[in-house]
mmCIF file of C-alpha atoms in Angstrom:
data_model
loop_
_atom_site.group_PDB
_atom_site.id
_atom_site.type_symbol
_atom_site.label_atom_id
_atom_site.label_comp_id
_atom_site.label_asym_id
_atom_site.label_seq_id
_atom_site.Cartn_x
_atom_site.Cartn_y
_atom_site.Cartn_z
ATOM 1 C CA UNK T 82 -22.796 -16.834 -36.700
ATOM 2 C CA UNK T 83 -20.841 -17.488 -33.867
ATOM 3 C CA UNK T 84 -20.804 -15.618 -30.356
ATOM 4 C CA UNK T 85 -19.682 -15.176 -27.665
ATOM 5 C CA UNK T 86 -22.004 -14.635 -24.585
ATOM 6 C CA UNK T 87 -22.737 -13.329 -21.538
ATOM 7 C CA UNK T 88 -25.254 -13.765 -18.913
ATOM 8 C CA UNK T 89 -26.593 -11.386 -17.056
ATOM 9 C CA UNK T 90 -26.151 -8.507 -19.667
ATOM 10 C CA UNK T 91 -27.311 -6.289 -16.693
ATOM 11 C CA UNK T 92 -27.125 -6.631 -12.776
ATOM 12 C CA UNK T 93 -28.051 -4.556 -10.193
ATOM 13 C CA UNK T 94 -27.303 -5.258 -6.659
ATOM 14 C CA UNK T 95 -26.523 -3.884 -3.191
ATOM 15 C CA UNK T 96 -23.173 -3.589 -1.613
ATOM 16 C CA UNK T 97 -22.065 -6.901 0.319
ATOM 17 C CA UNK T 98 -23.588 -9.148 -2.084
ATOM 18 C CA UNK T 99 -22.594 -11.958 -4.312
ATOM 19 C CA UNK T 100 -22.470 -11.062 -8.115
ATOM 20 C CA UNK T 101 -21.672 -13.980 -11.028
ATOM 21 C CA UNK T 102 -20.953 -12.943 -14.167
ATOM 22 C CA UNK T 103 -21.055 -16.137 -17.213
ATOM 23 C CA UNK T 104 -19.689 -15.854 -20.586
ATOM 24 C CA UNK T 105 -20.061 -18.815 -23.054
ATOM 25 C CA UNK T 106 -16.797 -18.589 -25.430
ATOM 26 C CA UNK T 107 -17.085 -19.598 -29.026
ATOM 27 C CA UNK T 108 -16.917 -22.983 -29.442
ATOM 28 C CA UNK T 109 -13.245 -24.195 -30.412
ATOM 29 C CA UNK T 110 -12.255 -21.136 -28.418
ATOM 30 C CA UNK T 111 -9.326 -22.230 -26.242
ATOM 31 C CA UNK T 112 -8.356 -18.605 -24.369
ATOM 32 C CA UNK T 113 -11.107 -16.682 -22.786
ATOM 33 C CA UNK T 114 -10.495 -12.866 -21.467
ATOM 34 C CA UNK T 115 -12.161 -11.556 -18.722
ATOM 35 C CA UNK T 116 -11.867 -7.333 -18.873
ATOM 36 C CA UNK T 117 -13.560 -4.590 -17.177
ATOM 37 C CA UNK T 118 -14.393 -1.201 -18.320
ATOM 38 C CA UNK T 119 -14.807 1.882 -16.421
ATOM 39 C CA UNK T 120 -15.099 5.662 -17.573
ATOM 40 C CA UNK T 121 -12.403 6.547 -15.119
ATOM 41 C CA UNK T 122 -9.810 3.087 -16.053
ATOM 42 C CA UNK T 123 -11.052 2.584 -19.805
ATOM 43 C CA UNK T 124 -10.432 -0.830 -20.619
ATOM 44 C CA UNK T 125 -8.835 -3.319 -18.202
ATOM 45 C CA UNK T 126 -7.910 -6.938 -18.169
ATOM 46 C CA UNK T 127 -8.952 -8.799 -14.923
ATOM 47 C CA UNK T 128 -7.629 -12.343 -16.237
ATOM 48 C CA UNK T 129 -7.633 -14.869 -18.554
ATOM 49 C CA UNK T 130 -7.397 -18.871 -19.320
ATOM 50 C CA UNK T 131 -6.225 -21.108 -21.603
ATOM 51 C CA UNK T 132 -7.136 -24.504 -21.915
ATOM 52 C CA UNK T 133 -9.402 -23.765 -18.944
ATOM 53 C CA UNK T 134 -5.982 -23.079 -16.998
ATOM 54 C CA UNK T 135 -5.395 -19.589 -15.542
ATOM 55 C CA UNK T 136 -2.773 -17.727 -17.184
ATOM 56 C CA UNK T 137 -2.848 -14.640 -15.223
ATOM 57 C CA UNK T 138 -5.249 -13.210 -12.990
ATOM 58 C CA UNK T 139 -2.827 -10.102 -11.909
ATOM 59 C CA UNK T 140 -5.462 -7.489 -13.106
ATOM 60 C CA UNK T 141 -7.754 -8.808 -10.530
ATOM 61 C CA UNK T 142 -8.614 -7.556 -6.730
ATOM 62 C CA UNK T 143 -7.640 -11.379 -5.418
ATOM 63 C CA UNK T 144 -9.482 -10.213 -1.754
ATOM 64 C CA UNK T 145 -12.845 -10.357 -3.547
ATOM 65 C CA UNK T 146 -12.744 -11.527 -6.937
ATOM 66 C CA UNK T 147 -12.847 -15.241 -8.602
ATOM 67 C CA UNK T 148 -12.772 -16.497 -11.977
ATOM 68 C CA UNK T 149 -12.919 -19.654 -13.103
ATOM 69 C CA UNK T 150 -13.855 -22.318 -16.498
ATOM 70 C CA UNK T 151 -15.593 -25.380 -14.771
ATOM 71 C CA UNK T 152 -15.824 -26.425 -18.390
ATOM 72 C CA UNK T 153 -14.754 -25.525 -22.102
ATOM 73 C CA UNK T 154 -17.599 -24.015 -22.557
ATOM 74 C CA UNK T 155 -18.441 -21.798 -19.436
ATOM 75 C CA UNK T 156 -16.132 -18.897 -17.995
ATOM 76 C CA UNK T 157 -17.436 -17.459 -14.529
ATOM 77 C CA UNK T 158 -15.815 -14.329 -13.033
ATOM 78 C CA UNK T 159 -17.452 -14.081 -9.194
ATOM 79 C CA UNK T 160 -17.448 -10.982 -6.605
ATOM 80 C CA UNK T 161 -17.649 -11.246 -3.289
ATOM 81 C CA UNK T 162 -18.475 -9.073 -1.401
ATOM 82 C CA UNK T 163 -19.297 -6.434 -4.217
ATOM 83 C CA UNK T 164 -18.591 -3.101 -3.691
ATOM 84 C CA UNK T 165 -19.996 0.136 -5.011
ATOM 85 C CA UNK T 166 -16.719 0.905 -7.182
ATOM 86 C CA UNK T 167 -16.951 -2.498 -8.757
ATOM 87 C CA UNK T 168 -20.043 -0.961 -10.778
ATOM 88 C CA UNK T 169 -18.584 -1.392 -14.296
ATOM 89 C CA UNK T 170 -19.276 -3.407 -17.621
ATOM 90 C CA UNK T 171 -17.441 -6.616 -17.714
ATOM 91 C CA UNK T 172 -16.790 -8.315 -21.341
ATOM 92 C CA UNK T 173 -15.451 -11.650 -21.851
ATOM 93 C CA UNK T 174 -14.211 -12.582 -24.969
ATOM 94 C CA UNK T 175 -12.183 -15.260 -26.287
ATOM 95 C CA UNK T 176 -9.748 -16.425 -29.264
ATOM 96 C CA UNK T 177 -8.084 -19.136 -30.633
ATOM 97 C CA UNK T 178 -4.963 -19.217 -30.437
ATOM 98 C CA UNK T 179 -3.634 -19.651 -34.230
ATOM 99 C CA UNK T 180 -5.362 -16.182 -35.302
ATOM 100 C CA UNK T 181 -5.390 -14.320 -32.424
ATOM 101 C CA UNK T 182 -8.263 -12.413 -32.988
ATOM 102 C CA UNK T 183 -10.879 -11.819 -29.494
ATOM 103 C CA UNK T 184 -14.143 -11.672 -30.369
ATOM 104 C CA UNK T 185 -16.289 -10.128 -27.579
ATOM 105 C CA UNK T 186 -19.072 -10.761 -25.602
ATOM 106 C CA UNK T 187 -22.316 -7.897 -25.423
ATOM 107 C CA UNK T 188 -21.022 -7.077 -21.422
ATOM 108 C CA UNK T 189 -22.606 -7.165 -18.467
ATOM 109 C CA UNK T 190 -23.455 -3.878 -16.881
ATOM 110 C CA UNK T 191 -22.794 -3.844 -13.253
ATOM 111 C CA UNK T 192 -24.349 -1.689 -10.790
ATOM 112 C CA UNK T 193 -23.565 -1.848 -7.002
ATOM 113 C CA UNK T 194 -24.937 0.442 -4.849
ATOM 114 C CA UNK P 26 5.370 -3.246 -20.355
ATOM 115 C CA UNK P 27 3.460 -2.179 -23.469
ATOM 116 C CA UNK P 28 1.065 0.677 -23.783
ATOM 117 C CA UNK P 29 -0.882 2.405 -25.814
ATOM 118 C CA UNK P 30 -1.552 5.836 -26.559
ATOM 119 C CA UNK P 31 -4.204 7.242 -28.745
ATOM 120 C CA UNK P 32 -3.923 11.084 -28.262
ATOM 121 C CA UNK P 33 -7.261 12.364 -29.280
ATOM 122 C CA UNK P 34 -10.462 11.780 -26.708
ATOM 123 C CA UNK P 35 -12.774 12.843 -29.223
ATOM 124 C CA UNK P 36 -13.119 13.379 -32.695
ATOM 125 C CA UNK P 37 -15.650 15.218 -34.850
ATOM 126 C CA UNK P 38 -16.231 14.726 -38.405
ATOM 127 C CA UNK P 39 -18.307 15.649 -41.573
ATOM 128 C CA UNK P 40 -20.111 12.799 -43.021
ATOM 129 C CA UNK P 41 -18.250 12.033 -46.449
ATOM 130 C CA UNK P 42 -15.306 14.056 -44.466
ATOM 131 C CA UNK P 43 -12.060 11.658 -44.358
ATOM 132 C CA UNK P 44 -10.779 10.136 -40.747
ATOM 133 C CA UNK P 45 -7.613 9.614 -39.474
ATOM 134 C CA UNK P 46 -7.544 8.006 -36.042
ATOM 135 C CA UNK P 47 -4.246 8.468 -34.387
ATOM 136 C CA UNK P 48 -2.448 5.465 -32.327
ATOM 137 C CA UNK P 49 1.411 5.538 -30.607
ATOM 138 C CA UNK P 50 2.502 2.052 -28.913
ATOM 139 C CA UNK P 51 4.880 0.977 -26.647
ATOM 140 C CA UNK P 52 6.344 -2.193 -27.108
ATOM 141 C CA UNK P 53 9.584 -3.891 -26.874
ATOM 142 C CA UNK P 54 9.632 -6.624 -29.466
ATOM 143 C CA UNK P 55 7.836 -6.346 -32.810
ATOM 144 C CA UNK P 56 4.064 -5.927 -32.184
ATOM 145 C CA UNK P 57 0.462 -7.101 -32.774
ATOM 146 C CA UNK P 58 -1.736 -4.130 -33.038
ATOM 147 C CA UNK P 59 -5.445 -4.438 -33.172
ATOM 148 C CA UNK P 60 -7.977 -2.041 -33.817
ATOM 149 C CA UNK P 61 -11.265 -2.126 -32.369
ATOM 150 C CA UNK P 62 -14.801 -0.514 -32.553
ATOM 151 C CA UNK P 63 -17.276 -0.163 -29.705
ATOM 152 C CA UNK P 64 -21.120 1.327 -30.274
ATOM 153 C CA UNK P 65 -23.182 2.157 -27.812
ATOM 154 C CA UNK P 66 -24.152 -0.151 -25.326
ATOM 155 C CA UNK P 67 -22.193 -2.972 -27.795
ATOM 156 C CA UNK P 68 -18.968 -5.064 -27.559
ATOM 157 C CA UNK P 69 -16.398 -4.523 -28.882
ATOM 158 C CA UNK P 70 -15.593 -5.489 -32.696
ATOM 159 C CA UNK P 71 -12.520 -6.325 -34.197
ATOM 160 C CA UNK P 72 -11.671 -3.972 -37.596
ATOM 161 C CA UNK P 73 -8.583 -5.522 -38.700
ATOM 162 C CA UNK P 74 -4.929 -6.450 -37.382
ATOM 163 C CA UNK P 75 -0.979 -6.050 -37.972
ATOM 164 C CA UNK P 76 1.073 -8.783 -37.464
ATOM 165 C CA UNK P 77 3.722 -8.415 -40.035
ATOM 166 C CA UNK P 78 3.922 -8.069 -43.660
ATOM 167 C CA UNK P 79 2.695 -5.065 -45.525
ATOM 168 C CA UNK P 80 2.286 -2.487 -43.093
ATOM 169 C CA UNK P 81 -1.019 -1.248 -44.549
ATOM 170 C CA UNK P 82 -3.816 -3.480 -43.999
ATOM 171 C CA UNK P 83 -7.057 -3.470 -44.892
ATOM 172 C CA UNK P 84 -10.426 -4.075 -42.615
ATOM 173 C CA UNK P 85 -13.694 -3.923 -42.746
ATOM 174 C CA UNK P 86 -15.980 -1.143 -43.163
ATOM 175 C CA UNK P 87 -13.835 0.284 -45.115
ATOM 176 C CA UNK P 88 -11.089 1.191 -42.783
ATOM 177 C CA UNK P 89 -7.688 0.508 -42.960
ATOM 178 C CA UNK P 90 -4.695 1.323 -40.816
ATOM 179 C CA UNK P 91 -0.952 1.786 -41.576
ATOM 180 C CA UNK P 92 1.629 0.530 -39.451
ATOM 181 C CA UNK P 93 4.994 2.800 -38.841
ATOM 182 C CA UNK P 94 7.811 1.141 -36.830
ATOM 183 C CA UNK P 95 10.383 4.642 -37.085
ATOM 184 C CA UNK P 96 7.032 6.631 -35.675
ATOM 185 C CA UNK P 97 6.036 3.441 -33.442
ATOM 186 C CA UNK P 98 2.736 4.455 -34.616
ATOM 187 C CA UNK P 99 -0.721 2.498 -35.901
ATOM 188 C CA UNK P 100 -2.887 4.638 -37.209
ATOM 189 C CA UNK P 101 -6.447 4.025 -38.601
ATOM 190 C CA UNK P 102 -8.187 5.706 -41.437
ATOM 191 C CA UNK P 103 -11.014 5.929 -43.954
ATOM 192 C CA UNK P 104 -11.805 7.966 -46.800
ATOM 193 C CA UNK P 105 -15.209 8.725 -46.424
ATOM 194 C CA UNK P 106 -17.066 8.374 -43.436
ATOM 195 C CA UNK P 107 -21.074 7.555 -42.669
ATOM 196 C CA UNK P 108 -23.335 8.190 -39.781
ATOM 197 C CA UNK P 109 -22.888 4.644 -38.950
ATOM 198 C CA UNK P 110 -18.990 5.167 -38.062
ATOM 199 C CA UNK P 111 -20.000 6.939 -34.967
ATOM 200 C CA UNK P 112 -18.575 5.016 -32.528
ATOM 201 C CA UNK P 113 -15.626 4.690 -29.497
ATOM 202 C CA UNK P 114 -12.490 2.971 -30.929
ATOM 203 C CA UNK P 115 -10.137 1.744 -29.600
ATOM 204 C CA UNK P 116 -6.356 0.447 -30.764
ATOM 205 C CA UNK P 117 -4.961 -2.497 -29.015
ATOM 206 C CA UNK P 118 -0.790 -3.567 -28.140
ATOM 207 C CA UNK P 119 -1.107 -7.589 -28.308
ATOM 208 C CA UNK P 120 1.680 -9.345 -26.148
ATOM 209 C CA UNK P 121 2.219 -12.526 -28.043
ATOM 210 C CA UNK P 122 4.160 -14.317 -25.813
ATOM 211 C CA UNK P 123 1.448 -14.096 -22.901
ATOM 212 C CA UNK P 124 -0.885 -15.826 -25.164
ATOM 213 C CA UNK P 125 -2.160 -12.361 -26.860
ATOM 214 C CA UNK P 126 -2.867 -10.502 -23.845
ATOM 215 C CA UNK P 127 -4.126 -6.890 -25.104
ATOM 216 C CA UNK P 128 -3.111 -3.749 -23.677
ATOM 217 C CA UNK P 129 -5.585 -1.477 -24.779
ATOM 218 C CA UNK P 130 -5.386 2.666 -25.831
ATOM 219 C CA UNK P 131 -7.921 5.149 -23.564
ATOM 220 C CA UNK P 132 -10.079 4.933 -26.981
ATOM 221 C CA UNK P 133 -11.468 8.035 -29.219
ATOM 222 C CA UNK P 134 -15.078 9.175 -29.215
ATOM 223 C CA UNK P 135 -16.250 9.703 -32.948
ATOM 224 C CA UNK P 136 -18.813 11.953 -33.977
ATOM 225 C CA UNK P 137 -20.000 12.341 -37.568
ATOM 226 C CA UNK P 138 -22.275 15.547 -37.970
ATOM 227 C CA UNK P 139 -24.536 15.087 -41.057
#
């Protein structure tokens, strides 16, 4: 059964630090989505790749946040320096591109304080 | 730009009661629409999809959702619902030409009482 996931599925860390978030997309997967979800925002995309390229990244803070695919099968989605309203779950998920259908990743549950 | 609307935060229901989720999008060209279901502390799951065709489409669990072009609407239903359906759900506007970007709805909370 594939999956996608995500690594850590929960962080906790102080303000000013460095925070990566992984996702490993389903293999054969070539477009990975990185969102964020908030009580306040609901459901927001931060970016996304295909073919390990960046497609847009518009939903993203650019001061602090990264993302990035070293490789097919690792997405990473960086803060720094993390802030107390960055606390959030962050899901990656990823399709392929003939069915587009995203499967999603457990989340990682992000707590700055 | 595309949104989504889904009009109703929360939602209670009767187990074996029926459920209609409601879902209005905004969207220039002809849509994907997406409906998904969250559970606590879970991702999110995909129930089923419109991309053309027959406008009713069947999912899983049971659900299926009709699609209404006049009413721009995308709503999501199932006969009889079980405990299990409690959930957040949320419909989804995909933007085919950005390589299926979703625009997601604010979601609806549902309760079943037993």
């Amino acid at each position: 059964d594939a999956r996608v996931t995500q690594t850590p599925r929960h962080k906790v860390t102080e303000m000013g630090q460095e925070v990566t978030m992984r996702c490993q997309p389903i293999l054969g997967h070539n477009t990975v989505f990185w969102y964020r979800q908030t009580m306040m925002q609901g459901l927001e995309l931060l970016a996304y790749f295909r073919n390990r390229a960046p497609l847009d990244d518009s939903g993203m803070p650019k001061d602090r946040f990264s993302a990035e695919m070293p490789d097919a099968t690792l997405a990473t989605l960086k803060i720094q320096p993390s802030e107390p309203r960055d606390s959030a779950v962050y899901f990656c998920a990823s399709d392929d591109e003939g069915t587009y259908e995203q499967y999603f990743g457990p989340g990682t549950r992000l707590t700055v304080t | 730009a595309q949104s989504v609307t889904q009009p109703d935060i929360h939602i209670t229901v009767s187990e074996g009661a029926s459920l209609e989720l409601r879902c209005n999008y905004s969207y220039g060209a002809t849509p994907y629409l997406f409906w998904y279901v969250q559970s606590p502390g879970q991702g999110l799951q995909l129930l089923l999809k419109y991309f053309s065709g027959d406008t009713l489409v069947q999912g899983i669990k049971g659900f299926e959702a009709e699609f209404k072009r006049s009413q721009s609407s995308f709503n999501l239903r199932k006969p009889s619902v079980h405990w299990s359906d409690a959930a957040e759900y949320f419909c989804a506007v995909g933007e085919w030409a950005a390589g299926n970007k979703l625009t997601f709805g604010g979601g609806t909370r549902v309760l079943v009482k037993p």
